């Protein structure tokens, strides 16, 4: 831990565990250190990074407070932070002058999150300043939920990785823009929208009930979170028998597997069966993607979970995984 903190303090890159996915950390207010993150990941310079702090008090000076509107936005941020920090929630508001443009990809707003993982918290504490940390994967690859995943795409490109085992949630944080009176979910994630609705019944969901332009969260568009597999096809449950019999790779929920096992018998070919409950499914999905990449099937059929709010984040990631590359 001390070594990792020293590396970061001298401008280096350290991957570390959080409760969502592994992050690739650097001093977040140091433009030179931040530039190394973009370089190591091969990340487009317009895609903003999340700054990680330990509490709302440390978040305050990173956000602008220059008007009544800003004060109102900060109150909204505070009410969410009080409820969900530390935890898998990222809050977006206009940045103050101390946040460099490179960190936000030229965006006037900055995303902040207080992680709950004890290793992440200790690291932030040791370094004593905000850590910029995108997911610790090469741009376009699957987010890592173990230290081994980090090394699959970033070995030799970073200075160290702290191994904290498997991530608890396994899916990125929920990103919420608080600059509107009705806050907007920009990215569905590990914190369920039902939780946020308790605090803000007027919550909007980007792409579902909000009119915010797509550019509001640049990392939110196009193919993303995608395993390197030739073709990925999303199927509804009633189409699964076809996939079961095809011999192509398959990713489905355990209950479906049991059903088809009993009706159609054992299955040849690569298959991954994940838990039926959304949070448990989410915890294992990226590890399944990494295994499937290694098996390198030509075609992967994925059973698309039902259109229910509890599955929103998982459905979002599966949809992106299946999106054709430009
Ligand atoms: O759970 C997480 O959020 C993980 C861990 C490491 O904290 N981090 C993560 O970072 O997923 P990244 O960079 O892979 O994804 C950040 C997302 C992107 O979709 C990005 O566009 C959005 O947050 N974002 C970051 N800053 C933003 C901003 N200023 N305005 C709007 N969206 C922003
Ligand atoms: Mg990412």
PDB file of N, CA and C and ligand atoms in Angstrom, residues 21 41 43 47 134-138 140-144 172 187 219 224-225, ligand 2:
ATOM      1  N   UNK A  21     -15.526  -2.138 -10.097  1.00  0.00           N
ATOM      2  CA  UNK A  21     -14.523  -2.787 -10.944  1.00  0.00           C
ATOM      3  C   UNK A  21     -13.157  -2.225 -10.532  1.00  0.00           C
ATOM      4  N   UNK A  41      -4.323   3.528 -21.506  1.00  0.00           N
ATOM      5  CA  UNK A  41      -5.574   2.888 -21.919  1.00  0.00           C
ATOM      6  C   UNK A  41      -5.842   3.010 -23.416  1.00  0.00           C
ATOM      7  N   UNK A  43      -7.191   5.695 -24.493  1.00  0.00           N
ATOM      8  CA  UNK A  43      -8.535   6.273 -24.361  1.00  0.00           C
ATOM      9  C   UNK A  43      -8.625   7.595 -25.103  1.00  0.00           C
ATOM     10  N   UNK A  47     -13.004  11.655 -23.552  1.00  0.00           N
ATOM     11  CA  UNK A  47     -13.799  10.843 -22.618  1.00  0.00           C
ATOM     12  C   UNK A  47     -13.350  11.113 -21.180  1.00  0.00           C
ATOM     13  N   UNK A 134     -10.328   5.647 -14.281  1.00  0.00           N
ATOM     14  CA  UNK A 134     -11.274   4.950 -15.146  1.00  0.00           C
ATOM     15  C   UNK A 134     -11.143   3.454 -14.874  1.00  0.00           C
ATOM     16  N   UNK A 135     -12.018   2.649 -15.453  1.00  0.00           N
ATOM     17  CA  UNK A 135     -11.851   1.208 -15.302  1.00  0.00           C
ATOM     18  C   UNK A 135     -10.480   0.816 -15.859  1.00  0.00           C
ATOM     19  N   UNK A 136      -9.833  -0.170 -15.206  1.00  0.00           N
ATOM     20  CA  UNK A 136      -8.428  -0.488 -15.514  1.00  0.00           C
ATOM     21  C   UNK A 136      -8.301  -1.504 -16.647  1.00  0.00           C
ATOM     22  N   UNK A 137      -8.844  -1.117 -17.810  1.00  0.00           N
ATOM     23  CA  UNK A 137      -8.741  -1.947 -19.004  1.00  0.00           C
ATOM     24  C   UNK A 137      -8.292  -1.077 -20.164  1.00  0.00           C
ATOM     25  N   UNK A 138      -7.665  -1.684 -21.180  1.00  0.00           N
ATOM     26  CA  UNK A 138      -7.373  -0.931 -22.389  1.00  0.00           C
ATOM     27  C   UNK A 138      -8.713  -0.485 -22.970  1.00  0.00           C
ATOM     28  N   UNK A 140     -11.943   0.073 -24.852  1.00  0.00           N
ATOM     29  CA  UNK A 140     -12.685  -0.849 -25.707  1.00  0.00           C
ATOM     30  C   UNK A 140     -12.715  -2.277 -25.195  1.00  0.00           C
ATOM     31  N   UNK A 141     -11.890  -2.593 -24.189  1.00  0.00           N
ATOM     32  CA  UNK A 141     -11.913  -3.942 -23.619  1.00  0.00           C
ATOM     33  C   UNK A 141     -12.888  -4.000 -22.443  1.00  0.00           C
ATOM     34  N   UNK A 142     -13.109  -5.219 -21.954  1.00  0.00           N
ATOM     35  CA  UNK A 142     -14.058  -5.431 -20.865  1.00  0.00           C
ATOM     36  C   UNK A 142     -13.476  -4.913 -19.538  1.00  0.00           C
ATOM     37  N   UNK A 143     -14.305  -4.312 -18.694  1.00  0.00           N
ATOM     38  CA  UNK A 143     -13.841  -3.822 -17.391  1.00  0.00           C
ATOM     39  C   UNK A 143     -13.377  -4.991 -16.519  1.00  0.00           C
ATOM     40  N   UNK A 144     -12.276  -4.784 -15.771  1.00  0.00           N
ATOM     41  CA  UNK A 144     -11.701  -5.867 -14.965  1.00  0.00           C
ATOM     42  C   UNK A 144     -12.350  -5.989 -13.584  1.00  0.00           C
ATOM     43  N   UNK A 172     -19.835  -1.305 -13.235  1.00  0.00           N
ATOM     44  CA  UNK A 172     -19.441   0.063 -12.921  1.00  0.00           C
ATOM     45  C   UNK A 172     -20.522   0.799 -12.124  1.00  0.00           C
ATOM     46  N   UNK A 187     -25.511   6.912 -16.715  1.00  0.00           N
ATOM     47  CA  UNK A 187     -25.101   5.523 -16.952  1.00  0.00           C
ATOM     48  C   UNK A 187     -25.729   4.660 -15.866  1.00  0.00           C
ATOM     49  N   UNK A 219     -18.605   8.632 -22.694  1.00  0.00           N
ATOM     50  CA  UNK A 219     -18.274   7.210 -22.621  1.00  0.00           C
ATOM     51  C   UNK A 219     -19.495   6.334 -22.753  1.00  0.00           C
ATOM     52  N   UNK A 224     -18.926  -0.630 -26.453  1.00  0.00           N
ATOM     53  CA  UNK A 224     -18.237  -0.371 -25.197  1.00  0.00           C
ATOM     54  C   UNK A 224     -18.416  -1.620 -24.369  1.00  0.00           C
ATOM     55  N   UNK A 225     -17.598  -1.845 -23.402  1.00  0.00           N
ATOM     56  CA  UNK A 225     -17.800  -2.975 -22.499  1.00  0.00           C
ATOM     57  C   UNK A 225     -17.939  -4.278 -23.292  1.00  0.00           C
TER      58      UNK A 225
HETATM   59 MG1  LIG B   2     -14.571   1.967 -18.555  1.00  0.00          MG
END
